[in-house]
Each structure stands twice: as structure tokens, then as C-alpha cells.
mmCIF file of C-alpha atoms in Angstrom:
data_model
loop_
_atom_site.group_PDB
_atom_site.id
_atom_site.type_symbol
_atom_site.label_atom_id
_atom_site.label_comp_id
_atom_site.label_asym_id
_atom_site.label_seq_id
_atom_site.Cartn_x
_atom_site.Cartn_y
_atom_site.Cartn_z
ATOM 1 C CA UNK G 1 0.214 -0.235 -0.096
ATOM 2 C CA UNK G 2 1.135 3.397 -0.847
ATOM 3 C CA UNK G 3 -0.823 5.068 2.123
ATOM 4 C CA UNK G 4 -1.439 8.846 1.479
ATOM 5 C CA UNK G 5 0.046 10.444 -1.462
ATOM 6 C CA UNK G 6 0.440 14.364 -2.668
ATOM 7 C CA UNK G 7 1.309 15.622 -5.624
ATOM 8 C CA UNK G 8 3.050 17.757 -6.615
ATOM 9 C CA UNK G 9 6.135 17.714 -4.483
ATOM 10 C CA UNK G 10 7.161 21.167 -4.483
ATOM 11 C CA UNK G 11 5.872 24.507 -6.482
ATOM 12 C CA UNK G 12 6.547 28.178 -7.096
ATOM 13 C CA UNK G 13 3.809 30.529 -8.062
ATOM 14 C CA UNK G 14 3.170 33.815 -8.598
ATOM 15 C CA UNK G 15 0.593 36.188 -6.771
ATOM 16 C CA UNK G 16 -2.642 35.756 -8.684
ATOM 17 C CA UNK G 17 -1.852 32.445 -9.866
ATOM 18 C CA UNK G 18 -4.201 29.311 -9.279
ATOM 19 C CA UNK G 19 -3.442 25.568 -8.915
ATOM 20 C CA UNK G 20 -4.849 22.450 -7.516
ATOM 21 C CA UNK G 21 -3.046 20.158 -4.811
ATOM 22 C CA UNK G 22 -4.122 16.510 -5.023
ATOM 23 C CA UNK G 23 -4.130 13.989 -2.192
ATOM 24 C CA UNK G 24 -4.968 10.184 -2.771
ATOM 25 C CA UNK G 25 -5.107 7.732 -0.264
ATOM 26 C CA UNK G 26 -5.897 3.679 -0.529
ATOM 27 C CA UNK G 27 -6.720 2.812 2.894
ATOM 28 C CA UNK G 28 -10.620 2.914 2.246
ATOM 29 C CA UNK G 29 -10.679 5.710 4.759
ATOM 30 C CA UNK G 30 -13.582 7.746 5.207
ATOM 31 C CA UNK G 31 -12.203 11.028 6.752
ATOM 32 C CA UNK G 32 -9.766 13.251 4.717
ATOM 33 C CA UNK G 33 -7.985 16.348 5.781
ATOM 34 C CA UNK G 34 -5.993 19.102 4.406
ATOM 35 C CA UNK G 35 -3.323 21.179 6.999
ATOM 36 C CA UNK G 36 -1.025 24.095 6.383
ATOM 37 C CA UNK G 37 2.335 23.902 8.561
ATOM 38 C CA UNK G 38 4.244 27.149 9.452
ATOM 39 C CA UNK G 39 7.128 27.442 11.515
ATOM 40 C CA UNK G 40 6.469 27.669 15.336
ATOM 41 C CA UNK G 41 2.503 27.401 14.563
ATOM 42 C CA UNK G 42 2.361 23.599 14.161
ATOM 43 C CA UNK G 43 -0.382 22.502 11.552
ATOM 44 C CA UNK G 44 -3.546 24.228 11.353
ATOM 45 C CA UNK G 45 -6.662 22.650 9.583
ATOM 46 C CA UNK G 46 -7.730 24.017 6.440
ATOM 47 C CA UNK G 47 -10.457 22.215 5.179
ATOM 48 C CA UNK G 48 -11.691 18.485 6.126
ATOM 49 C CA UNK G 49 -14.262 15.803 4.512
ATOM 50 C CA UNK G 50 -16.069 13.098 6.397
ATOM 51 C CA UNK G 51 -17.109 10.891 3.133
ATOM 52 C CA UNK G 52 -17.512 11.325 -0.414
ATOM 53 C CA UNK G 53 -19.242 14.490 -1.354
ATOM 54 C CA UNK G 54 -18.850 16.286 1.777
ATOM 55 C CA UNK G 55 -16.450 19.070 2.801
ATOM 56 C CA UNK G 56 -16.251 21.390 5.644
ATOM 57 C CA UNK G 57 -14.124 24.207 6.942
ATOM 58 C CA UNK G 58 -11.220 23.914 9.481
ATOM 59 C CA UNK G 59 -9.729 26.689 11.329
ATOM 60 C CA UNK G 60 -7.888 28.773 8.492
ATOM 61 C CA UNK G 61 -10.107 28.135 5.604
ATOM 62 C CA UNK G 62 -10.075 31.389 3.678
ATOM 63 C CA UNK G 63 -8.876 31.709 0.296
ATOM 64 C CA UNK G 64 -8.874 27.563 -0.292
ATOM 65 C CA UNK G 65 -11.526 25.465 -1.820
ATOM 66 C CA UNK G 66 -11.924 21.849 -1.741
ATOM 67 C CA UNK G 67 -13.662 18.920 -3.366
ATOM 68 C CA UNK G 68 -14.170 15.189 -2.596
ATOM 69 C CA UNK G 69 -15.818 13.544 -5.827
ATOM 70 C CA UNK G 70 -14.062 10.119 -5.148
ATOM 71 C CA UNK G 71 -13.445 8.741 -1.644
ATOM 72 C CA UNK G 72 -9.735 8.298 -2.184
ATOM 73 C CA UNK G 73 -9.170 11.838 -3.646
ATOM 74 C CA UNK G 74 -9.299 15.117 -1.598
ATOM 75 C CA UNK G 75 -8.095 18.137 -3.714
ATOM 76 C CA UNK G 76 -6.879 21.411 -2.437
ATOM 77 C CA UNK G 77 -7.351 24.641 -4.499
ATOM 78 C CA UNK G 78 -5.954 27.986 -4.524
ATOM 79 C CA UNK G 79 -8.001 30.256 -6.576
ATOM 80 C CA UNK G 80 -5.887 33.441 -6.633
ATOM 81 C CA UNK G 81 -2.450 32.499 -4.787
ATOM 82 C CA UNK G 82 -1.175 35.281 -2.357
ATOM 83 C CA UNK G 83 2.311 35.218 -0.493
ATOM 84 C CA UNK G 84 0.592 34.628 2.817
ATOM 85 C CA UNK G 85 0.034 30.842 1.410
ATOM 86 C CA UNK G 86 3.632 30.371 1.133
ATOM 87 C CA UNK G 87 3.728 26.803 3.286
ATOM 88 C CA UNK G 88 3.832 23.386 3.677
ATOM 89 C CA UNK G 89 0.822 21.796 2.723
ATOM 90 C CA UNK G 90 -0.048 17.960 4.619
ATOM 91 C CA UNK G 91 -2.840 15.736 3.646
ATOM 92 C CA UNK G 92 -4.036 13.159 5.937
ATOM 93 C CA UNK G 93 -6.733 10.678 6.475
ATOM 94 C CA UNK G 94 -8.402 8.360 9.144
ATOM 95 C CA UNK G 95 -11.239 5.891 9.624
ATOM 96 C CA UNK G 96 -14.705 7.488 10.591
ATOM 97 C CA UNK G 97 -14.263 7.698 14.213
ATOM 98 C CA UNK G 98 -13.286 9.841 17.173
ATOM 99 C CA UNK G 99 -9.843 8.644 18.402
ATOM 100 C CA UNK G 100 -8.832 7.017 14.945
ATOM 101 C CA UNK G 101 -4.697 7.790 13.843
ATOM 102 C CA UNK G 102 -4.599 10.033 11.104
ATOM 103 C CA UNK G 103 -2.124 9.151 8.659
ATOM 104 C CA UNK G 104 -0.141 11.902 6.681
ATOM 105 C CA UNK G 105 1.293 12.493 3.231
ATOM 106 C CA UNK G 106 4.998 13.381 2.582
ATOM 107 C CA UNK G 107 3.685 17.071 2.041
ATOM 108 C CA UNK G 108 3.724 19.849 -0.726
ATOM 109 C CA UNK G 109 6.334 22.790 -0.235
ATOM 110 C CA UNK G 110 4.621 25.834 -1.951
ATOM 111 C CA UNK G 111 6.350 28.889 -2.488
ATOM 112 C CA UNK G 112 4.292 31.986 -3.668
ATOM 113 C CA UNK G 113 6.511 35.185 -5.175
ATOM 114 C CA UNK C 1 -12.618 25.264 21.790
ATOM 115 C CA UNK C 2 -9.338 23.300 22.603
ATOM 116 C CA UNK C 3 -5.772 24.469 22.401
ATOM 117 C CA UNK C 4 -2.542 22.889 23.159
ATOM 118 C CA UNK C 5 0.586 24.257 24.404
ATOM 119 C CA UNK C 6 4.065 22.897 23.874
ATOM 120 C CA UNK C 7 6.406 24.373 26.458
ATOM 121 C CA UNK C 8 9.636 24.273 24.680
ATOM 122 C CA UNK C 9 10.108 25.089 21.372
ATOM 123 C CA UNK C 10 13.553 23.318 21.296
ATOM 124 C CA UNK C 11 15.323 20.967 23.374
ATOM 125 C CA UNK C 12 18.777 20.052 22.872
ATOM 126 C CA UNK C 13 19.830 16.501 24.776
ATOM 127 C CA UNK C 14 22.848 14.629 24.476
ATOM 128 C CA UNK C 15 22.941 11.211 23.451
ATOM 129 C CA UNK C 16 21.693 8.382 25.797
ATOM 130 C CA UNK C 17 20.236 11.159 28.047
ATOM 131 C CA UNK C 18 16.858 11.147 29.228
ATOM 132 C CA UNK C 19 14.396 13.863 27.272
ATOM 133 C CA UNK C 20 11.170 15.124 28.403
ATOM 134 C CA UNK C 21 8.700 17.100 25.941
ATOM 135 C CA UNK C 22 5.927 19.125 27.745
ATOM 136 C CA UNK C 23 2.192 19.403 26.522
ATOM 137 C CA UNK C 24 -0.508 21.515 28.109
ATOM 138 C CA UNK C 25 -4.227 21.492 26.758
ATOM 139 C CA UNK C 26 -7.004 22.974 27.242
ATOM 140 C CA UNK C 27 -10.680 21.894 26.506
ATOM 141 C CA UNK C 28 -14.191 22.010 27.895
ATOM 142 C CA UNK C 29 -15.132 18.482 26.819
ATOM 143 C CA UNK C 30 -13.039 14.905 27.289
ATOM 144 C CA UNK C 31 -10.569 14.670 24.811
ATOM 145 C CA UNK C 32 -8.066 12.370 23.427
ATOM 146 C CA UNK C 33 -4.531 13.301 23.077
ATOM 147 C CA UNK C 34 -1.650 12.334 20.623
ATOM 148 C CA UNK C 35 1.843 12.569 20.258
ATOM 149 C CA UNK C 36 3.210 12.970 16.218
ATOM 150 C CA UNK C 37 6.750 12.878 15.308
ATOM 151 C CA UNK C 38 8.334 14.467 12.122
ATOM 152 C CA UNK C 39 11.376 13.388 10.668
ATOM 153 C CA UNK C 40 13.273 15.946 8.626
ATOM 154 C CA UNK C 41 11.618 16.531 5.089
ATOM 155 C CA UNK C 42 8.709 13.802 6.114
ATOM 156 C CA UNK C 43 5.109 13.646 6.823
ATOM 157 C CA UNK C 44 4.027 13.340 10.640
ATOM 158 C CA UNK C 45 3.562 9.586 12.058
ATOM 159 C CA UNK C 46 1.820 8.639 15.287
ATOM 160 C CA UNK C 47 4.097 7.773 18.276
ATOM 161 C CA UNK C 48 1.552 7.455 20.846
ATOM 162 C CA UNK C 49 -2.083 7.967 21.884
ATOM 163 C CA UNK C 50 -4.146 8.175 24.801
ATOM 164 C CA UNK C 51 -7.853 7.607 24.027
ATOM 165 C CA UNK C 52 -8.834 5.915 27.873
ATOM 166 C CA UNK C 53 -7.822 3.283 30.418
ATOM 167 C CA UNK C 54 -3.976 3.503 32.083
ATOM 168 C CA UNK C 55 -2.796 7.198 32.335
ATOM 169 C CA UNK C 56 0.521 5.867 31.188
ATOM 170 C CA UNK C 57 0.928 5.332 27.434
ATOM 171 C CA UNK C 58 3.681 3.537 25.667
ATOM 172 C CA UNK C 59 4.455 4.199 22.159
ATOM 173 C CA UNK C 60 6.983 2.987 19.052
ATOM 174 C CA UNK C 61 10.625 3.711 19.731
ATOM 175 C CA UNK C 62 10.751 3.675 23.316
ATOM 176 C CA UNK C 63 8.785 6.782 23.979
ATOM 177 C CA UNK C 64 6.055 6.915 26.786
ATOM 178 C CA UNK C 65 3.549 9.582 27.672
ATOM 179 C CA UNK C 66 1.525 10.084 30.895
ATOM 180 C CA UNK C 67 -2.010 11.573 30.959
ATOM 181 C CA UNK C 68 -2.705 13.985 33.970
ATOM 182 C CA UNK C 69 -6.225 15.036 33.864
ATOM 183 C CA UNK C 70 -6.072 17.344 37.100
ATOM 184 C CA UNK C 71 -2.953 19.155 35.455
ATOM 185 C CA UNK C 72 -4.378 18.936 31.856
ATOM 186 C CA UNK C 73 -0.770 17.737 30.788
ATOM 187 C CA UNK C 74 0.302 14.987 28.375
ATOM 188 C CA UNK C 75 4.022 14.857 28.905
ATOM 189 C CA UNK C 76 6.090 12.843 26.392
ATOM 190 C CA UNK C 77 9.449 11.044 27.772
ATOM 191 C CA UNK C 78 12.248 8.731 26.606
ATOM 192 C CA UNK C 79 14.866 7.291 29.147
ATOM 193 C CA UNK C 80 17.594 7.170 26.497
ATOM 194 C CA UNK C 81 17.666 9.011 23.473
ATOM 195 C CA UNK C 82 19.601 8.331 20.227
ATOM 196 C CA UNK C 83 21.124 10.270 17.347
ATOM 197 C CA UNK C 84 17.870 9.016 15.301
ATOM 198 C CA UNK C 85 15.496 10.716 17.716
ATOM 199 C CA UNK C 86 16.535 14.118 16.229
ATOM 200 C CA UNK C 87 13.185 15.470 14.711
ATOM 201 C CA UNK C 88 10.257 17.739 15.660
ATOM 202 C CA UNK C 89 7.489 16.108 17.786
ATOM 203 C CA UNK C 90 3.875 17.475 18.105
ATOM 204 C CA UNK C 91 1.247 17.144 20.846
ATOM 205 C CA UNK C 92 -2.130 17.035 19.608
ATOM 206 C CA UNK C 93 -5.750 16.818 20.845
ATOM 207 C CA UNK C 94 -8.970 15.718 19.614
ATOM 208 C CA UNK C 95 -12.492 16.190 20.950
ATOM 209 C CA UNK C 96 -13.783 12.619 21.762
ATOM 210 C CA UNK C 97 -15.588 10.037 20.653
ATOM 211 C CA UNK C 98 -18.575 12.567 19.884
ATOM 212 C CA UNK C 99 -16.890 15.067 18.210
ATOM 213 C CA UNK C 100 -17.378 15.722 14.517
ATOM 214 C CA UNK C 101 -14.979 14.861 12.376
ATOM 215 C CA UNK C 102 -12.093 13.420 14.207
ATOM 216 C CA UNK C 103 -10.264 16.931 14.017
ATOM 217 C CA UNK C 104 -6.853 17.424 15.534
ATOM 218 C CA UNK C 105 -5.845 20.597 17.096
ATOM 219 C CA UNK C 106 -2.094 20.627 17.431
ATOM 220 C CA UNK C 107 0.632 22.235 19.604
ATOM 221 C CA UNK C 108 3.582 24.546 17.941
ATOM 222 C CA UNK C 109 6.120 21.575 18.010
ATOM 223 C CA UNK C 110 9.187 21.090 19.821
ATOM 224 C CA UNK C 111 12.424 20.403 17.854
ATOM 225 C CA UNK C 112 14.664 17.774 19.497
ATOM 226 C CA UNK C 113 18.294 17.746 18.443
ATOM 227 C CA UNK C 114 20.180 15.053 20.002
ATOM 228 C CA UNK C 115 24.008 15.865 20.074
ATOM 229 C CA UNK C 116 26.886 12.798 19.947
#
């Protein structure tokens, strides 16, 4: 099993450009998450999904959109990138119950100039 | 709302010495508690978690943590560290079995640097 994979690994954008980050999991998990990691701030939840076709806002959703059209995929979109969105983005997935372990992907490093 | 405070942003320690990483949380409901580790340029992986039962939790790689409800703490310990334990460690909390979405709130992280 590949676990959780993320595409791309690294990307440079100019302010105002758009892009989509792809997360895929092969563990048949119900729940999926997008986090951003910034120095000294730990990981902060952007959006999450509790099942195919459903999404919900996390702690820092502004400037991002998500879609979960298939159970195994969770897409994170930036419509108009800003320098404040320079960060490392992590996707995670888990079974659908409280206390279940979240499994993380390797991350996508995004630089917005 | 929940919050997690990791009291040390960096902890230097010599090889084979013990280490303790401190974590305090605040929550108005029962919580589940987690410690994750992030090795350089990798994603996070679970070290251990507390859901219920014994307050002393043992995890992978010789780590253990103790849940203290009265002090709202979940400190992580290892009696003897190795160079390979150099990493960033994150404490996290979720809102219990009935909380929607199994969402995690993370602390700011503690960087552990093991010196030879």
C-alpha cells in the first residue's frame, strides 16, 4: 500500500496564479484532511471531509477550496495565490471515528512570490 | 474550543540522556491526546495516543507519555535518546468520540536535537 500520496512535491507560483494540490489514499478511509504547517505554529486545519461528496471548513479556510468527488481523493485549490499562502501543505486521512489515527502524506512545499 | 501548548520550542539533549517534552491542553470536554513525530523532510507519524484507561501510554521507539487530567498535561518522555530521535515532535488533541470529524488541534511543536 502506498498510504497517503500528494502531488506535486514542490511548486512555485506567482501572486494571483491558481493551482490544485492532489491527495490520494488507498486505505479506504472515510475522513480526509488538509493542513498547513508554518514555523512555530504547528499544523492548522484548512478543510476536511467526512465522506465522499462532503466537505467542511477548518480553522483557516479563507483563500482555499476543496472537493471530494471520489472517496480516495481530496483536492485543495488555491484560486488566487497570495504570498501568505507560502507554506508546507499536508494531507491526512483516517477511519471515521473519534480517536482514530490520522495518516499523513509527505507534504507539498508551496512558494508564492 | 481546544488549544495545545508545547512549552519548549527547542530541546537540545546529549545521546543516551533522558528527554521530556511538555504538553498542556485546554478543553471543556473530554479529549483524546496524541503525540506525532516529524523527521526532516517527511510527513507526521503517530508515536502514541491516549484514548482511555491507563494514564501511562507506551508508544513506538521507546517513548511513553503520561496523561494527567488534573494538570491537563500529556508529557512525552524517553529514558535514553539516540541520534535518530532528532526530529520535531507535535502534541495534538481531539474532542473525544462524539466530536465531529475526528479533527486534531496541534501544538506549535518541539524540535529535539540529539548531540553525540
